[in-house]
Structures are given as structure tokens and as C-alpha cells.
mmCIF file of C-alpha atoms in Angstrom:
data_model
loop_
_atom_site.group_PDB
_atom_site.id
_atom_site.type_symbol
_atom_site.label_atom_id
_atom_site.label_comp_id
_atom_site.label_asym_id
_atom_site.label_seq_id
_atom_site.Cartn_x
_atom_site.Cartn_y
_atom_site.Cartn_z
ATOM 1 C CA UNK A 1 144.511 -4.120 90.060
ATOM 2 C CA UNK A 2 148.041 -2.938 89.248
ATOM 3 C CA UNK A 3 149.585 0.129 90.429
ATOM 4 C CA UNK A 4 151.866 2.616 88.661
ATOM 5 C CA UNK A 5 153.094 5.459 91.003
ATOM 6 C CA UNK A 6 152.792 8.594 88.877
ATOM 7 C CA UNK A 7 152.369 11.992 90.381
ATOM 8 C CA UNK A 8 149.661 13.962 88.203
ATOM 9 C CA UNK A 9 150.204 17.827 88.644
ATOM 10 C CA UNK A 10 148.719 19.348 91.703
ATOM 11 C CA UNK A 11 148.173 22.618 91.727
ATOM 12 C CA UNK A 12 147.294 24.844 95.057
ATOM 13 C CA UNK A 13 146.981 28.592 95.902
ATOM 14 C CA UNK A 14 150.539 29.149 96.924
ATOM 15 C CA UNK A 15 152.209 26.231 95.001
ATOM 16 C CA UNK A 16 151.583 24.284 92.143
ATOM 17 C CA UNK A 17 153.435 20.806 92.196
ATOM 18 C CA UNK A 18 154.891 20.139 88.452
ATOM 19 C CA UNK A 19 156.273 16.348 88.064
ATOM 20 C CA UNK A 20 159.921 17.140 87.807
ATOM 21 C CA UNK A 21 161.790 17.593 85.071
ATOM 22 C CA UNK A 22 165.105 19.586 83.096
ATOM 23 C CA UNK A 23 162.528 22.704 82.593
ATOM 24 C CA UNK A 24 163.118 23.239 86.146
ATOM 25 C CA UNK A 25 167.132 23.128 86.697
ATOM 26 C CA UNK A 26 167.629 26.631 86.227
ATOM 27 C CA UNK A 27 165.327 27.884 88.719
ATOM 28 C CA UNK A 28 165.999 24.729 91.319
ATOM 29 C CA UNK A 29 169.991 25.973 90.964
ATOM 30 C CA UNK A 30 168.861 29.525 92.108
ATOM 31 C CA UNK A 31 166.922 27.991 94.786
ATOM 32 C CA UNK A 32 169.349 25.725 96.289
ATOM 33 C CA UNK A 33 171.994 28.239 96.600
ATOM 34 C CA UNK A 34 169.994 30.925 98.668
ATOM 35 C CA UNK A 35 171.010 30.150 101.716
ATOM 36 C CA UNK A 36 172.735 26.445 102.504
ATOM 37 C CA UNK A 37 172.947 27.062 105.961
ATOM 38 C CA UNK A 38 169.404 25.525 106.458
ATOM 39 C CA UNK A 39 170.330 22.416 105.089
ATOM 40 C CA UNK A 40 172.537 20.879 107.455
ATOM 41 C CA UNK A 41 169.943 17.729 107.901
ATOM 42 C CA UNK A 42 168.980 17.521 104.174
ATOM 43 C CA UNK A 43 170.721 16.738 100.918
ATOM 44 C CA UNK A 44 170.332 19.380 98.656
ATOM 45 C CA UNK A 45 172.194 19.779 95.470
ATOM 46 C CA UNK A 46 174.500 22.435 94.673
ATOM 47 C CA UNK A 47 173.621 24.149 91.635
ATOM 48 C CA UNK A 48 176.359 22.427 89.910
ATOM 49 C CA UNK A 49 174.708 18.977 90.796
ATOM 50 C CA UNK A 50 171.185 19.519 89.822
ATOM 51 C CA UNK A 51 171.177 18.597 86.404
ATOM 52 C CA UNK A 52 172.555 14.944 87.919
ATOM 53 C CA UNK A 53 170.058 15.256 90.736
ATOM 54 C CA UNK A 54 167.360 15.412 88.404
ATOM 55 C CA UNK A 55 168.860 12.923 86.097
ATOM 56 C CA UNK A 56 168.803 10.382 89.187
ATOM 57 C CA UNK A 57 165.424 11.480 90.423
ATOM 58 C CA UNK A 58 163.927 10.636 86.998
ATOM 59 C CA UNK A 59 165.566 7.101 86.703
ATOM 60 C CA UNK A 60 163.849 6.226 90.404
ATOM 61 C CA UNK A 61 160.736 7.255 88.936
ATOM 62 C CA UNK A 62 161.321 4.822 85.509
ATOM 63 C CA UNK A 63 161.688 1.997 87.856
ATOM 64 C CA UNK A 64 158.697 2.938 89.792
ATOM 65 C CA UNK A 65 160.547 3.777 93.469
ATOM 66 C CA UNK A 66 159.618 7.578 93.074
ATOM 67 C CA UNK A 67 157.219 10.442 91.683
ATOM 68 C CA UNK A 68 159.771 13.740 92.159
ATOM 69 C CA UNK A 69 157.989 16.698 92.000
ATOM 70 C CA UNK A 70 159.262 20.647 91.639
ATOM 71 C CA UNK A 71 157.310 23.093 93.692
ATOM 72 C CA UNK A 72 156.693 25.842 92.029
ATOM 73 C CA UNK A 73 155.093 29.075 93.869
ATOM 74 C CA UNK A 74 152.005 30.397 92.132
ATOM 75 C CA UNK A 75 153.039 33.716 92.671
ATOM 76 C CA UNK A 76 156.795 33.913 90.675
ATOM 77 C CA UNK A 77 156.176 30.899 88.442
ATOM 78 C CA UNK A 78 159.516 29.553 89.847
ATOM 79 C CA UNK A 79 160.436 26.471 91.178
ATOM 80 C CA UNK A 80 161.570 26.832 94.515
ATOM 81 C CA UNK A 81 162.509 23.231 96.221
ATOM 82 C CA UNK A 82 161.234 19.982 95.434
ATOM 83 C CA UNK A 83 159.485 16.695 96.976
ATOM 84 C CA UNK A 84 158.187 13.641 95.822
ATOM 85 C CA UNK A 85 156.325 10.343 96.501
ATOM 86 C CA UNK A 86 158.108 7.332 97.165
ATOM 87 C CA UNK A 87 158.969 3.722 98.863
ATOM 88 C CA UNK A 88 155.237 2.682 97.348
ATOM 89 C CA UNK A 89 154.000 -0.612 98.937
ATOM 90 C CA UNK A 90 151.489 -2.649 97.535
ATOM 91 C CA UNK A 91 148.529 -4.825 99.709
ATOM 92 C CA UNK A 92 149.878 -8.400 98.898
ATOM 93 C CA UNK A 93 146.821 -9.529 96.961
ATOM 94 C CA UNK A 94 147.807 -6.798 94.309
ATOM 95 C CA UNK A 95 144.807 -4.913 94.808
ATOM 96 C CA UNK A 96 146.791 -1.720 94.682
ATOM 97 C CA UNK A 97 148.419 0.586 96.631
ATOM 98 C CA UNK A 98 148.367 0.186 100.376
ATOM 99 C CA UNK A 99 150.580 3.170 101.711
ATOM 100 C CA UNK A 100 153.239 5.375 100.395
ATOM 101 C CA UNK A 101 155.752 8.007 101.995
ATOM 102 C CA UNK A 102 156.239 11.753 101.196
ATOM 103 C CA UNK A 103 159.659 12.522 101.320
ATOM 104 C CA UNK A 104 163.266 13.852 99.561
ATOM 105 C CA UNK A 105 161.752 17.431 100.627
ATOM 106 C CA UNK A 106 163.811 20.944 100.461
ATOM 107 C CA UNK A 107 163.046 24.471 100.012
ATOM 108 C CA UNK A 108 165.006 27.428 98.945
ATOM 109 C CA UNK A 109 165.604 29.748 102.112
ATOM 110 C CA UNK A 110 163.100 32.146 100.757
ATOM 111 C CA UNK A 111 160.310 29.892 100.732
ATOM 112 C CA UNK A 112 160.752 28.445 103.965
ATOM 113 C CA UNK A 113 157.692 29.741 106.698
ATOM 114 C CA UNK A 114 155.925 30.900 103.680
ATOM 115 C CA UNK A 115 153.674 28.394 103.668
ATOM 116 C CA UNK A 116 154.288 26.359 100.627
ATOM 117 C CA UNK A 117 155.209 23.719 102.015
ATOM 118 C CA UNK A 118 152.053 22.891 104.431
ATOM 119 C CA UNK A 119 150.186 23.407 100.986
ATOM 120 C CA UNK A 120 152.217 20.868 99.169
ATOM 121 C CA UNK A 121 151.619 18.363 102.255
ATOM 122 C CA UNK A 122 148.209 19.156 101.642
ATOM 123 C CA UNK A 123 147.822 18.816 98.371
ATOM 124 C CA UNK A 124 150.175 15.141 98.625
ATOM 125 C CA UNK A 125 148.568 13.784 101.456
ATOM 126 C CA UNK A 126 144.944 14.512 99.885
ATOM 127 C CA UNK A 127 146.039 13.191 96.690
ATOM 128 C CA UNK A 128 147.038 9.894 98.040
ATOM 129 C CA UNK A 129 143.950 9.557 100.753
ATOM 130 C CA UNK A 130 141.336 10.798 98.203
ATOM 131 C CA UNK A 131 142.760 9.107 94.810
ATOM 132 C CA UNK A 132 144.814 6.506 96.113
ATOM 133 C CA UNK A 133 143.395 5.271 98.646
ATOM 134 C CA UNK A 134 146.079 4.497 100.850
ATOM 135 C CA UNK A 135 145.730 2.825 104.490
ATOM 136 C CA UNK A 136 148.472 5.037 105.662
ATOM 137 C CA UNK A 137 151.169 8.177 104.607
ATOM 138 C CA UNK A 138 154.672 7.980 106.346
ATOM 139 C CA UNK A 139 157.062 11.130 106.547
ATOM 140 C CA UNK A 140 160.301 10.730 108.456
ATOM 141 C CA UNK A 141 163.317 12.778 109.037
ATOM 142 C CA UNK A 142 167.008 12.787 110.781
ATOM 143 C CA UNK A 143 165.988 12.378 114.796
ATOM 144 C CA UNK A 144 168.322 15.412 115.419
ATOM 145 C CA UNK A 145 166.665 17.745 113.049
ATOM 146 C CA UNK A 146 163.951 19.480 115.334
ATOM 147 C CA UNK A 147 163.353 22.182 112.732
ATOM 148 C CA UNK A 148 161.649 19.286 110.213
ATOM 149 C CA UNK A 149 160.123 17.231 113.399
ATOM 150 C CA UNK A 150 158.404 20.439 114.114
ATOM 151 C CA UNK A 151 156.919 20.863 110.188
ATOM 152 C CA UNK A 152 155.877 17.290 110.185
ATOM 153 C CA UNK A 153 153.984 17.477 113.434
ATOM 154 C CA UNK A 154 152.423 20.925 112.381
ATOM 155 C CA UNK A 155 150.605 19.025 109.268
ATOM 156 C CA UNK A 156 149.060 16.889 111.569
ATOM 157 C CA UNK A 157 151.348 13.607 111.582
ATOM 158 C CA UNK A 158 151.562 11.742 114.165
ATOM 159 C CA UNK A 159 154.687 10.690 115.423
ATOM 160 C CA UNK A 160 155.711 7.390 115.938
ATOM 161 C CA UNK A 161 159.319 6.336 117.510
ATOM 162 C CA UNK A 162 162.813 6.697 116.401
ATOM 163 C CA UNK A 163 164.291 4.065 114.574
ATOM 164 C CA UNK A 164 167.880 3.720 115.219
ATOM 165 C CA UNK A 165 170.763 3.707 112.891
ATOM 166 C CA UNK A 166 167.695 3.190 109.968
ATOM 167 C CA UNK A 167 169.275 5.226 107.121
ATOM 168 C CA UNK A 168 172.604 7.003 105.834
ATOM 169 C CA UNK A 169 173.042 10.524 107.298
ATOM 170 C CA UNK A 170 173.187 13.054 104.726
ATOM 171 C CA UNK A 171 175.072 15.728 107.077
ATOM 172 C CA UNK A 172 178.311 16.774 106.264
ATOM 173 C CA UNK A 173 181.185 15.606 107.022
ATOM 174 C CA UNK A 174 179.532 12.084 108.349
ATOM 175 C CA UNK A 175 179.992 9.845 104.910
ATOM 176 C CA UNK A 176 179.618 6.598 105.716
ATOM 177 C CA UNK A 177 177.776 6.997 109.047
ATOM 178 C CA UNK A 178 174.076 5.904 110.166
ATOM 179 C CA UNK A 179 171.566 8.402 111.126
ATOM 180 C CA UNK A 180 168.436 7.607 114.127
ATOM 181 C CA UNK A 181 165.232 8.551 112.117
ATOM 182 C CA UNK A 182 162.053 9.941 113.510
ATOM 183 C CA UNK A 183 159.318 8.241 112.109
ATOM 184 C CA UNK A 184 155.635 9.976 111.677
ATOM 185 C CA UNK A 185 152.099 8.748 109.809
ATOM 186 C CA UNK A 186 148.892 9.653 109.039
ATOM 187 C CA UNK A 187 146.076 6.775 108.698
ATOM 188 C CA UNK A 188 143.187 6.617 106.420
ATOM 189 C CA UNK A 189 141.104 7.334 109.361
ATOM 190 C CA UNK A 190 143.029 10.359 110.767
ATOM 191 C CA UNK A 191 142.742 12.608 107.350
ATOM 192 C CA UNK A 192 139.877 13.908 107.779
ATOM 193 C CA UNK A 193 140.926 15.800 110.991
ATOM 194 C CA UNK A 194 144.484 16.409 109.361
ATOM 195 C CA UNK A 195 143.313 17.760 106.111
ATOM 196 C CA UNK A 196 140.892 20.145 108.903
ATOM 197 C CA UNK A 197 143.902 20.848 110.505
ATOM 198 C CA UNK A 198 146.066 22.191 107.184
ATOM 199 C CA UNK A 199 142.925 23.486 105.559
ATOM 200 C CA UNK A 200 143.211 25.630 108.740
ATOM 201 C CA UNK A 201 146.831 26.466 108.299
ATOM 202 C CA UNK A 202 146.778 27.189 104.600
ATOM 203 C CA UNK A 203 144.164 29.670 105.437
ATOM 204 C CA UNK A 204 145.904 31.789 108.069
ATOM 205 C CA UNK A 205 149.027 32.039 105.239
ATOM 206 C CA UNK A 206 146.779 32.950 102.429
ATOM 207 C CA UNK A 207 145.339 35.843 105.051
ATOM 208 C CA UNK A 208 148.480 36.798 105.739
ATOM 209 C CA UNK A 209 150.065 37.633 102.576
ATOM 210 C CA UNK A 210 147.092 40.066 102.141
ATOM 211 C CA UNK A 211 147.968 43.378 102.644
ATOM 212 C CA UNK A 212 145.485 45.702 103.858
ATOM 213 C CA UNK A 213 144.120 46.569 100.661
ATOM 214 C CA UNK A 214 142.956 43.255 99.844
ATOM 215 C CA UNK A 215 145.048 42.676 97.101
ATOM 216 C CA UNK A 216 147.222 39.918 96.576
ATOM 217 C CA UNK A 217 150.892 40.358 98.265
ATOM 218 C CA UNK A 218 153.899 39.777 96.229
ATOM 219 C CA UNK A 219 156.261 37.345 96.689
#
């Protein structure tokens, strides 16, 4: 059976994640300029770039490398980072897809610790476990970026090694140099205690943008 990696819509209580497209530049050029000082680790377009960042993003996904996705909180109905599926490999008999990586992952300022983004994991990693039916989910991120290594290991990932020198560095000012990755996965067989594990975490969030009233908190 062939395989064609396209992300359907996935919608959550905090975020909904919208397959990416040019509806979503204006907002994603608000977003990326909040506060770049939490990006040191991570490409993230300026908001001069993002039309070409989304231009780029969409050819990957013609030739079947990506699925880029916009998160969008629930609450504003803006988009407010993005993420996407990618580096799809295939078991060798062609009988589909075998694992898959979430990845090319950044948040405006303002919607980082807000939980959207353990709720897009969740809604990714469930996606590809429950639909899919992938053997295993990899994440990975610079080895020097302890912020991310932190997020990854709070969905539940387990972490793997460091592979050296693995892929460019995306921090400033080091064009042309190597980067040390940390490497982290979730199996087929771990989900079910990793989805417990978020399902846990997305409810603690949710509780805590009620206000005492009961009402739903604004963003």
C-alpha cells in the first residue's frame, strides 16, 4: 500500500493545527516578531521572510518530504508558530509508513508555557500512532538547547543519544558550521503511557486558564 504524507487538520482545545498555507502569513509575521530572543536554537523567519518560508515549506510538502502545519490557538483564531511532519520512511516492502519525525517547531513568545504546544504533540503523535500506524515518532533538537530537550522529554519522549556534528546549526552567526543533535522517540508500544502522560498535562493547562468563575480565560 502506498503512502502519501498529508497532514489532515487536527483540531484540539487550545490549538487547532491548519495545514499551512498564505492565509496564515499575516498572523505567523506577528508571531515571529514577539520576542526573537527565544529563538537562538531555532530558525524562525523574520516577518519579512515568511511569505518565502511558506513558499519553501509548501514545495517540501509537493515532493512529499513534509506536512507544515500553522498552529492556530482556539482561543484568538490566530496562528501563532508552526510545525510539521516530516523525513517519512517507508517499511521496505511498501506496506506503508513505518515511522515519521515531528519537527521544524516554533512558537511566538506569547504562546510559549501556554500549553499549545504539548497539545499539538498530542494531537501529532496520536495522529500518526492511531491513523498511521507508525513503529516509531522521532523529535530531535540542537544538543545545547536545554529549553527544547526539556519540552521533548515533558511529552513523554524518550531520549536517545546525541549524534554528533548530524545537521547544520541554525544559530546565528555559525553559517556553515555543524550542530551535535539530541535525538528522542516514542515507539508504538510506549503511546499508550505517553498519550496518559500528555492527556495528563493538557488537563492541568485547560484547569488553569479557568478563572474562578468557571468561565473560559482569555488569551
Amino acid at each position: 500500500m502506498s503512502f502519501t504524507l498529508e497532514g489532515p487538520v487536527l483540531d484540539g482545545t487550545l490549538v487547532r493545527l491548519e495545514p499551512l498555507d498564505h492565509r496564515h502569513a499575516a498572523d505567523l509575521a506577528v508571531a515571529a516578531e514577539e520576542d526573537r530572543g527565544s529563538y537562538r536554537f531555532t530558525w524562525v523567519p523574520t516577518a519579512a521572510e515568511v511569505g518565502g518560508y511558506i513558499d519553501a515549506q509548501l514545495a517540501r510538502a509537493a515532493a512529499g518530504k513534509l506536512a507544515p502545519y500553522a498552529q492556530v490557538d482556539r482561543v484568538s483564531g490566530r496562528a501563532v508558530g508552526a510545525t510539521a511532519y516530516w523525513d517519512p520512511r517507508l517499511w521496505p516492502d511498501g506496506g506503508g509508513l513505518c515511522a515519521i519525525e515531528v519537527g521544524c517547531t516554533w512558537l511566538a513568545a506569547s504562546a510559549q508555557g501556554s500549553g499549545v504546544n504539548s497539545e499539538a504533540k498530542y494531537l501529532l503523535f496520536r495522529h500518526a500512532f492511531e491513523n498511521w500506524g507508525v513503529a516509531r515518532l522521532d523529535l530531535k533538537t540542537d544538543a545545547r538547547n536545554s529549553r527544547s530537550r526539556a519540552a521533548i522529554a515533558g511529552t513523554g519522549a524518550r531520549f536517545e543519544g546525541v549524534l554528533r556534528n548530524w545537521s547544520r546549526s541554525w544559530v546565528p552567526g555559525e553559517d556553515g558550521r555543524l550542530r551535535d543533535s539530541a535525538i528522542f522517540s516514542v515507539t508504538a508500544a510506549e503511546w499508550p503511557g505517553c498519550r496518559a502522560k500528555l492527556e495528563q498535562r493538557i488537563a492541568r493547562n485547560l484547569e488553569g486558564r479557568r478563572p474562578a468563575t468557571g468561565l473560559p480565560a482569555s488569551s
